[in-house]
Short mmCIF file of C-alpha atoms in Angstrom, two decimals:
data_model
loop_
_atom_site.label_atom_id
_atom_site.label_comp_id
_atom_site.label_asym_id
_atom_site.label_seq_id
_atom_site.Cartn_x
_atom_site.Cartn_y
_atom_site.Cartn_z
CA MET A 810 205.61 119.48 90.39
CA LYS A 811 204.75 123.15 89.95
CA TRP A 812 202.80 124.25 86.94
CA GLY A 813 205.76 126.26 85.54
CA ARG A 814 208.07 123.18 85.57
CA LEU A 815 205.27 121.03 84.34
CA LYS A 816 204.61 123.36 81.45
CA GLU A 817 208.29 123.53 80.61
CA ALA A 818 208.65 119.70 80.68
CA LEU A 819 205.65 119.08 78.48
CA GLY A 820 206.11 122.07 76.16
CA VAL A 821 203.47 124.58 74.95
CA LYS A 822 202.98 122.75 71.63
CA PHE A 823 202.39 119.56 73.47
CA LEU A 824 199.71 121.11 75.69
CA GLN A 825 198.09 122.67 72.55
CA ASP A 826 198.04 119.37 70.68
CA THR A 827 196.61 117.64 73.75
CA GLY A 828 193.72 120.13 73.98
CA GLY A 829 193.06 119.83 70.26
CA THR A 830 193.01 116.02 70.41
CA LEU A 831 190.79 116.08 73.51
CA GLY A 832 188.41 118.45 71.75
CA LEU A 833 188.16 116.12 68.69
CA GLN A 834 187.52 113.13 70.88
CA VAL A 835 184.98 114.93 73.03
CA GLY A 836 183.04 115.95 69.82
CA ALA A 837 182.91 112.37 68.70
CA ILE A 838 181.83 110.97 72.09
CA ILE A 839 179.04 113.62 72.39
CA MET A 840 177.64 112.47 69.04
CA GLU A 841 177.78 108.82 70.26
CA LEU A 842 176.16 109.79 73.62
CA LEU A 843 173.41 111.63 71.90
CA LEU A 844 172.71 108.68 69.66
CA SER A 845 172.67 106.38 72.80
CA LEU A 846 170.32 108.71 74.43
CA ILE A 847 167.73 108.79 71.54
CA VAL A 848 167.90 105.04 71.01
CA ALA A 849 167.73 104.09 74.72
CA ARG A 850 164.80 106.34 75.50
CA SER A 851 162.95 105.22 72.31
CA ILE A 852 163.26 101.45 72.68
CA GLY A 853 163.98 100.81 76.38
CA PRO A 854 166.73 98.61 78.07
CA ASN A 855 165.70 95.20 76.61
CA GLN A 856 165.74 96.25 73.08
CA TYR A 857 168.67 98.53 73.62
CA GLY A 858 170.62 95.65 75.06
CA ALA A 859 169.90 93.53 72.09
CA TYR A 860 171.22 96.30 69.84
CA GLU A 861 174.41 96.78 71.87
CA ASN A 862 174.95 93.00 71.98
CA ALA A 863 174.83 92.92 68.17
CA ARG A 864 177.20 95.93 68.03
CA ALA A 865 179.62 94.15 70.28
CA TRP A 866 179.66 91.09 68.18
CA VAL A 867 180.28 93.26 65.05
CA GLY A 868 183.16 95.06 66.72
CA ILE A 869 184.91 91.87 67.80
CA LEU A 870 184.44 90.07 64.52
CA GLY A 871 185.41 93.07 62.47
CA VAL A 872 188.74 93.36 64.29
CA PHE A 873 189.50 89.56 63.82
CA ALA A 874 188.37 89.73 60.20
CA ALA A 875 190.81 92.44 59.44
CA LEU A 876 193.64 90.22 60.70
CA GLY A 877 195.75 93.15 61.94
CA LEU A 878 196.08 94.43 58.42
CA PRO A 879 194.91 97.99 59.12
CA GLN A 880 197.91 98.65 61.37
CA LEU A 881 200.26 97.02 58.86
CA ILE A 882 198.72 99.05 56.00
CA ILE A 883 199.38 102.40 57.67
CA ARG A 884 203.04 101.57 58.08
CA GLU A 885 203.69 99.70 54.78
CA VAL A 886 201.72 101.96 52.41
CA SER A 887 203.44 105.02 53.75
CA VAL A 888 206.86 103.42 52.80
CA TYR A 889 205.64 102.09 49.41
CA HIS A 890 204.13 105.45 48.50
CA SER A 891 207.25 107.52 49.40
CA ASN A 892 209.52 105.07 47.62
CA GLN A 893 207.18 104.78 44.66
CA LYS A 894 206.84 101.04 45.00
CA TYR A 895 203.39 101.10 43.36
CA GLY A 896 203.33 97.33 42.57
CA LYS A 897 203.74 96.44 46.26
CA LEU A 898 201.14 99.12 47.17
CA ARG A 899 198.55 97.67 44.74
CA GLY A 900 199.46 94.09 45.95
CA LEU A 901 198.93 94.96 49.56
CA TRP A 902 195.60 96.73 48.80
CA ARG A 903 194.28 93.57 46.81
CA PHE A 904 195.62 91.10 49.35
CA SER A 905 194.04 93.06 52.26
CA ALA A 906 190.71 93.51 50.59
CA LEU A 907 190.16 89.97 49.48
CA THR A 908 191.53 88.33 52.52
CA THR A 909 189.36 90.49 54.79
CA LEU A 910 186.27 89.81 52.68
CA VAL A 911 186.75 86.10 52.79
CA ILE A 912 187.54 85.86 56.52
CA SER A 913 184.69 88.30 57.47
CA VAL A 914 182.05 86.27 55.62
CA VAL A 915 183.21 83.01 57.12
CA LEU A 916 183.30 84.50 60.74
CA ALA A 917 179.87 86.02 60.27
CA GLY A 918 178.45 82.71 59.03
CA LEU A 919 180.03 80.70 62.00
CA SER A 920 178.80 83.44 64.46
CA ALA A 921 175.27 83.11 63.12
CA LEU A 922 175.29 79.36 63.88
CA TRP A 923 176.75 80.05 67.22
CA GLY A 924 174.27 82.71 68.10
CA PHE A 925 171.57 80.20 67.52
CA GLN A 926 172.97 78.31 70.51
CA LEU A 927 173.38 81.37 72.71
CA TYR A 928 170.34 83.48 72.18
CA GLU A 929 166.72 83.39 71.17
CA GLY A 930 163.91 85.98 70.31
CA THR A 931 164.92 89.58 69.96
CA LEU A 932 168.61 88.99 70.84
CA LEU A 933 168.95 86.38 68.10
CA ARG A 934 167.11 88.31 65.39
CA THR A 935 169.11 91.49 66.07
CA LEU A 936 172.43 89.62 66.07
CA TRP A 937 171.67 87.95 62.69
CA ILE A 938 170.92 91.32 61.16
CA GLY A 939 173.98 92.86 62.74
CA LEU A 940 176.26 90.21 61.34
CA LEU A 941 175.67 91.61 57.86
CA ALA A 942 177.81 94.50 58.97
CA VAL A 943 180.93 92.46 59.63
CA PRO A 944 182.31 92.47 56.08
CA ILE A 945 181.46 96.24 55.60
CA THR A 946 183.07 97.12 58.99
CA ALA A 947 186.18 95.25 58.20
CA GLY A 948 186.42 96.63 54.67
CA LEU A 949 185.90 100.12 56.19
CA ALA A 950 188.95 99.65 58.53
CA ILE A 951 191.08 98.51 55.56
CA GLY A 952 189.97 101.57 53.47
CA GLN A 953 190.58 104.04 56.32
CA ALA A 954 194.02 102.52 56.94
CA MET A 955 194.81 103.03 53.19
CA LEU A 956 193.80 106.63 53.41
CA ARG A 957 196.08 107.13 56.39
CA GLY A 958 198.93 105.30 54.71
CA LEU A 959 198.61 107.66 51.70
CA GLU A 960 198.84 110.55 54.14
CA HIS A 961 195.18 111.56 53.89
CA VAL A 962 194.65 111.39 57.56
CA LEU A 963 191.97 114.10 57.63
CA HIS A 964 189.71 112.21 55.17
CA SER A 965 190.10 109.07 57.34
CA GLN A 966 189.12 110.97 60.48
CA VAL A 967 186.15 112.69 58.65
CA VAL A 968 184.70 109.23 57.82
CA LYS A 969 185.32 107.80 61.40
CA ARG A 970 184.18 110.77 63.45
CA LEU A 971 181.72 112.47 61.14
CA ILE A 972 180.18 110.69 58.15
CA GLN A 973 179.52 107.17 59.70
CA PRO A 974 178.30 108.30 63.17
CA GLY A 975 176.58 111.55 61.75
CA SER A 976 174.63 109.63 59.17
CA PHE A 977 173.65 107.07 61.84
CA LEU A 978 172.43 109.82 64.15
CA ILE A 979 170.49 111.64 61.48
CA LEU A 980 168.79 108.42 60.21
CA THR A 981 167.89 107.43 63.74
CA PHE A 982 166.57 110.94 64.64
CA LEU A 983 164.43 111.01 61.42
CA LEU A 984 162.92 107.67 62.22
CA VAL A 985 162.18 108.63 65.83
CA PHE A 986 160.60 111.90 64.64
CA LEU A 987 158.58 110.47 61.76
CA THR A 988 157.53 106.93 62.91
CA PRO A 989 158.66 106.31 66.54
CA GLN A 990 156.42 103.17 66.81
CA THR A 991 158.39 101.40 64.22
CA LEU A 992 161.74 101.67 66.10
CA ASN A 993 163.17 98.50 67.65
CA SER A 994 166.59 96.82 68.09
CA GLN A 995 166.50 95.28 64.55
CA VAL A 996 165.60 98.58 62.91
CA VAL A 997 168.34 100.37 64.79
CA ILE A 998 171.00 97.83 63.81
CA GLY A 999 169.86 98.14 60.33
CA LEU A 1000 170.34 101.88 60.33
CA TYR A 1001 173.77 101.33 61.72
CA ILE A 1002 174.59 99.07 58.71
CA VAL A 1003 173.33 101.72 56.34
CA SER A 1004 175.71 104.25 58.08
CA VAL A 1005 178.64 101.98 57.72
CA VAL A 1006 177.87 101.60 53.96
CA PHE A 1007 177.85 105.35 53.77
CA GLY A 1008 181.27 105.44 55.41
CA LEU A 1009 182.62 102.74 53.19
CA ALA A 1010 181.29 104.48 50.01
CA SER A 1011 183.11 107.71 51.24
CA VAL A 1012 186.25 105.86 51.72
CA PHE A 1013 186.24 104.23 48.18
CA MET A 1014 185.29 107.57 46.71
CA TRP A 1015 188.34 109.30 48.29
CA LEU A 1016 190.65 106.52 47.53
CA TYR A 1017 189.58 106.56 43.77
CA ARG A 1018 190.33 110.34 43.73
CA ARG A 1019 193.48 110.28 45.77
CA TRP A 1020 195.07 107.10 44.49
CA PRO A 1021 198.63 107.71 43.01
CA GLY A 1022 197.97 108.12 39.37
CA THR A 1023 200.65 105.90 37.88
CA SER A 1024 200.19 103.00 40.36
CA THR A 1025 196.94 101.83 38.64
CA GLU A 1026 198.98 100.90 35.59
CA VAL A 1027 201.56 98.60 37.35
CA THR A 1028 201.21 94.90 38.02
CA PRO A 1029 200.50 94.13 41.62
CA GLN A 1030 203.39 92.56 43.57
CA TYR A 1031 202.91 90.40 46.71
CA ASP A 1032 205.01 89.94 49.74
CA THR A 1033 202.41 87.75 51.47
CA ALA A 1034 204.63 85.87 53.85
CA ARG A 1035 206.24 88.97 55.24
CA TRP A 1036 202.84 90.79 55.47
CA ALA A 1037 201.28 87.83 57.37
CA LYS A 1038 204.25 87.58 59.73
CA SER A 1039 203.99 91.28 60.60
CA ALA A 1040 200.21 91.48 60.82
CA PHE A 1041 199.55 88.71 63.20
CA PRO A 1042 201.27 90.21 66.22
CA LEU A 1043 199.24 93.42 65.38
CA LEU A 1044 196.17 91.29 65.31
CA PHE A 1045 196.98 89.98 68.69
CA ILE A 1046 197.17 93.40 70.26
CA ALA A 1047 194.03 94.70 68.53
CA GLY A 1048 192.12 91.39 69.30
CA THR A 1049 192.89 91.48 72.99
CA GLN A 1050 191.82 95.14 73.22
CA ILE A 1051 188.46 94.61 71.58
CA LEU A 1052 187.82 91.39 73.66
CA ILE A 1053 188.57 93.25 76.90
CA ALA A 1054 186.17 95.99 75.81
CA LYS A 1055 183.18 93.88 74.46
CA THR A 1056 183.24 90.39 76.06
CA ASP A 1057 181.28 91.51 79.08
CA ILE A 1058 178.31 92.86 77.00
CA VAL A 1059 178.32 89.68 74.84
CA MET A 1060 178.29 87.36 77.85
CA LEU A 1061 175.77 89.38 79.72
CA GLY A 1062 173.38 89.06 76.82
CA ALA A 1063 173.99 85.37 76.75
CA TYR A 1064 173.43 84.70 80.45
CA LYS A 1065 171.19 87.52 81.61
CA GLY A 1066 169.32 88.71 78.59
CA GLY A 1067 168.95 92.06 76.73
CA GLU A 1068 167.91 94.33 79.70
CA ALA A 1069 171.13 93.58 81.69
CA SER A 1070 173.24 94.18 78.56
CA GLY A 1071 171.43 97.49 77.88
CA ILE A 1072 171.83 98.87 81.43
CA TYR A 1073 175.44 97.71 81.64
CA ALA A 1074 176.23 99.17 78.15
CA ILE A 1075 175.13 102.64 79.12
CA ALA A 1076 177.06 102.53 82.35
CA THR A 1077 180.20 101.33 80.46
CA ARG A 1078 179.86 104.15 77.98
CA GLY A 1079 179.77 106.71 80.74
CA ALA A 1080 182.61 105.21 82.60
CA THR A 1081 184.96 105.07 79.54
CA LEU A 1082 184.76 108.91 79.46
CA ILE A 1083 187.07 108.88 82.47
CA THR A 1084 189.95 107.76 80.43
CA PHE A 1085 189.64 110.41 77.67
CA PRO A 1086 192.02 112.93 79.19
CA LEU A 1087 194.78 110.42 79.29
CA LEU A 1088 194.01 109.23 75.76
CA ALA A 1089 194.23 112.76 74.54
CA VAL A 1090 197.63 113.24 76.25
CA ASN A 1091 198.96 110.01 74.78
CA LYS A 1092 198.76 111.04 71.08
CA PRO A 1093 201.17 113.96 71.10
CA LEU A 1094 203.24 112.29 73.97
CA ALA A 1095 204.44 109.26 71.84
CA PRO A 1096 207.16 111.04 69.66
CA ARG A 1097 208.37 113.02 72.72
CA ILE A 1098 209.01 109.83 74.57
CA ALA A 1099 210.93 108.27 71.74
CA GLN A 1100 213.12 111.33 71.30
CA LEU A 1101 213.97 111.67 75.01
CA TYR A 1102 214.62 108.02 75.39
CA GLN A 1103 217.00 107.89 72.38
CA SER A 1104 218.91 111.01 73.71
CA GLN A 1105 219.03 109.21 77.25
CA GLU A 1106 217.52 112.30 78.90
CA THR A 1107 216.08 110.14 81.68
CA LYS A 1108 215.26 113.07 84.04
CA ALA A 1109 213.39 114.94 81.45
CA LEU A 1110 211.54 111.76 80.26
CA GLN A 1111 210.46 110.98 83.86
CA GLU A 1112 209.11 114.55 84.36
CA LEU A 1113 207.35 114.42 80.99
CA ILE A 1114 205.50 111.11 81.73
CA LYS A 1115 204.72 111.94 85.32
CA GLY A 1116 203.32 115.36 84.24
CA ALA A 1117 201.21 113.83 81.60
CA ALA A 1118 199.83 111.23 83.92
CA ARG A 1119 198.86 113.80 86.54
CA ILE A 1120 197.09 115.97 83.97
CA GLY A 1121 194.99 112.88 82.88
CA PHE A 1122 194.34 111.97 86.51
CA PHE A 1123 193.26 115.32 87.84
CA VAL A 1124 191.12 116.01 84.86
CA ALA A 1125 189.35 112.69 85.34
CA VAL A 1126 188.70 112.91 89.10
CA PRO A 1127 185.83 115.31 88.91
CA GLY A 1128 183.94 112.94 86.59
CA VAL A 1129 184.19 110.20 89.16
CA LEU A 1130 182.99 112.50 91.84
CA MET A 1131 180.09 113.60 89.64
CA TYR A 1132 178.99 109.97 89.04
CA ALA A 1133 179.15 109.22 92.83
CA VAL A 1134 176.88 112.24 93.63
CA MET A 1135 174.51 112.28 90.76
CA GLY A 1136 175.14 109.22 88.64
CA ASP A 1137 171.50 107.96 89.08
CA THR A 1138 170.21 111.27 87.90
CA ILE A 1139 172.41 111.19 84.78
CA LEU A 1140 171.43 107.60 83.96
CA SER A 1141 167.67 108.38 84.39
CA VAL A 1142 168.02 110.71 81.29
CA PHE A 1143 168.23 107.59 79.28
CA GLY A 1144 165.25 106.06 80.97
CA ARG A 1145 164.00 105.14 84.50
CA SER A 1146 165.25 101.53 84.16
CA PHE A 1147 168.79 102.61 83.39
CA ARG A 1148 169.07 104.02 87.02
CA ASP A 1149 169.83 100.50 88.11
CA GLY A 1150 173.26 100.82 86.60
CA HIS A 1151 174.38 103.70 89.10
CA TYR A 1152 176.69 101.50 91.11
CA ILE A 1153 177.96 99.79 88.13
CA LEU A 1154 178.79 103.21 86.61
CA LEU A 1155 180.53 104.29 89.86
CA LEU A 1156 182.51 101.04 90.13
CA LEU A 1157 183.64 101.03 86.50
CA SER A 1158 184.58 104.70 86.53
CA THR A 1159 186.75 104.08 89.62
CA GLY A 1160 188.38 101.27 87.80
CA HIS A 1161 189.11 103.45 84.86
CA LEU A 1162 190.50 106.14 87.24
CA LEU A 1163 192.95 103.57 88.68
CA ASP A 1164 193.81 102.77 85.07
CA VAL A 1165 194.59 106.52 84.49
CA ALA A 1166 196.57 106.67 87.60
CA CYS A 1167 199.01 104.19 86.23
CA GLY A 1168 199.80 106.70 83.50
CA PRO A 1169 200.79 105.94 79.93
CA VAL A 1170 202.64 102.86 80.79
CA GLY A 1171 201.76 100.84 77.68
CA LEU A 1172 202.59 103.78 75.39
CA PHE A 1173 205.92 104.26 77.13
CA LEU A 1174 206.92 100.64 76.83
CA ASN A 1175 205.88 100.44 73.19
CA MET A 1176 207.98 103.59 72.43
CA VAL A 1177 211.15 102.11 74.05
CA GLU A 1178 210.79 98.82 72.15
CA ARG A 1179 209.27 96.84 74.94
CA GLU A 1180 206.08 96.06 73.01
CA ARG A 1181 206.28 92.31 73.79
CA LEU A 1182 205.67 93.17 77.47
CA THR A 1183 202.58 95.16 76.43
CA ALA A 1184 201.29 92.28 74.20
CA TYR A 1185 201.91 89.79 77.03
CA ALA A 1186 199.97 92.10 79.45
CA LYS A 1187 197.13 92.46 77.09
CA GLY A 1188 196.90 88.69 76.53
CA ILE A 1189 196.70 88.23 80.28
CA GLY A 1190 194.04 90.89 80.45
CA ALA A 1191 191.93 89.29 77.64
CA THR A 1192 192.23 85.81 79.08
CA SER A 1193 191.31 86.97 82.62
CA ASN A 1194 188.48 89.01 81.24
CA ILE A 1195 186.84 86.11 79.42
CA SER A 1196 187.44 83.66 82.43
CA LEU A 1197 186.06 85.97 85.07
CA ASN A 1198 183.04 86.88 83.03
CA TRP A 1199 182.31 83.28 82.50
CA LEU A 1200 182.70 82.46 86.11
CA LEU A 1201 180.97 85.53 87.68
CA ILE A 1202 178.16 86.58 85.33
CA PRO A 1203 175.84 83.57 85.84
CA THR A 1204 175.78 84.28 89.53
CA TYR A 1205 176.38 88.04 89.93
CA GLY A 1206 175.03 89.37 86.68
CA MET A 1207 176.15 92.90 85.89
CA TYR A 1208 178.36 93.15 89.10
CA GLY A 1209 180.19 90.06 87.98
CA ALA A 1210 180.89 91.66 84.72
CA CYS A 1211 181.99 94.76 86.41
CA VAL A 1212 184.55 92.97 88.59
CA ALA A 1213 185.91 91.06 85.60
CA SER A 1214 186.38 94.34 83.63
CA ILE A 1215 188.14 96.18 86.52
CA VAL A 1216 190.48 93.22 87.25
CA SER A 1217 191.36 92.77 83.61
CA LEU A 1218 191.84 96.49 83.12
CA VAL A 1219 193.96 97.41 86.20
CA GLY A 1220 195.85 94.20 86.76
CA PRO A 1221 197.88 94.21 83.51
CA ASN A 1222 198.65 97.88 83.98
CA LEU A 1223 199.99 97.35 87.44
CA TYR A 1224 202.20 94.58 86.09
CA LEU A 1225 203.49 96.89 83.26
CA LEU A 1226 204.08 99.57 85.85
CA ILE A 1227 206.36 97.35 87.84
CA GLU A 1228 208.18 96.15 84.73
CA SER A 1229 208.65 99.77 83.50
CA TRP A 1230 210.33 100.65 86.77
CA ARG A 1231 212.29 97.43 86.94
CA ARG A 1232 213.61 97.48 83.40
CA GLU A 1233 213.84 101.25 82.53
CA GLY A 1234 213.88 102.98 85.85
CA ILE A 1235 210.81 105.08 84.86
CA ASN A 1236 207.73 105.36 87.07
CA THR A 1237 204.78 106.23 84.78
CA SER A 1238 202.20 106.59 87.54
CA ILE A 1239 200.97 109.74 89.27
CA VAL A 1240 202.88 108.85 92.39
#
């Protein structure tokens, strides 16, 4: 497809939106990479692995503690607010906040006991401190969703991409500069908890200021059965995503210790950069897909999706080539020991490139009301990820985790690619 036809299919505004989204994502990841660089160089792979292991636990538990409610809140609060159903709005807020608090405390407590069976020493102590962040993280997700539902998207993004990671970066930098000898995995995870508290405080402040005025005077109304019925499928999707993303780090820590987790975590962070172009394309792509599908403009829809997939792929290819040529040099910036993750970085980035080559297949199926296929594929991905990690990590360590991640990432997408063509006649890949 020539550039002129591609530009016409995608539209100038689409390309501008994609560029803006990509710029926002790149800014956030640069901050995260800078933080990883400072921490990894300061505490080494073993301590860094303990910190990343705790972060992985917090990420997984935070998603399951929220019970799929953040996604539900964004949808329902928008409707309640526009229709002035303030009783339902207050009821959903109270229901979500209290339910998330109870579930997160229970999950954190159970995980603390389970961690005692899996870990010891630095890994265990860091995990126990990190579990204090689970209720705060889940509450932050609920608050951000409320802001988005009330159409204060910018405020939600400021917390997610600036206040929380920015405060974490500043606190860590100050500690490294002032008292570097005191820094270890437990201190770093403690600083992370403080940054999440800053984020939660910011969310509550904005909610207090932006809450619809008259809604505070009405009696809360509850639609618990419908909320629960709607939230659990959303929890399934969010849960499978976080399990695929974090299970390998958790199981590496359990089987191979902190150093393997630390090296693997840095390699994973670098490899996920490969998917950013496609993720940036996806956000403005969604409404265009829905419009063209509803108007049955199949040819235009095919050109739109294929053009977007090719943009994501060809922007990602140079990154993989760079990792192949100088991946060990890049990793050595984090510390000499991290160079051991060069082949892991290359393999994972190649897997992500194959994922990008499949195009926005999950997004397409969701936009054409085939979300059950997406959920089924994600369930298969999560199950295969956990099973393969359990089978391969004890013997093959980081390489076993790498294989598990690639199979659970690419396999479900290939299945969805086939189903997209079979059911809708749309090929979402670059081919």
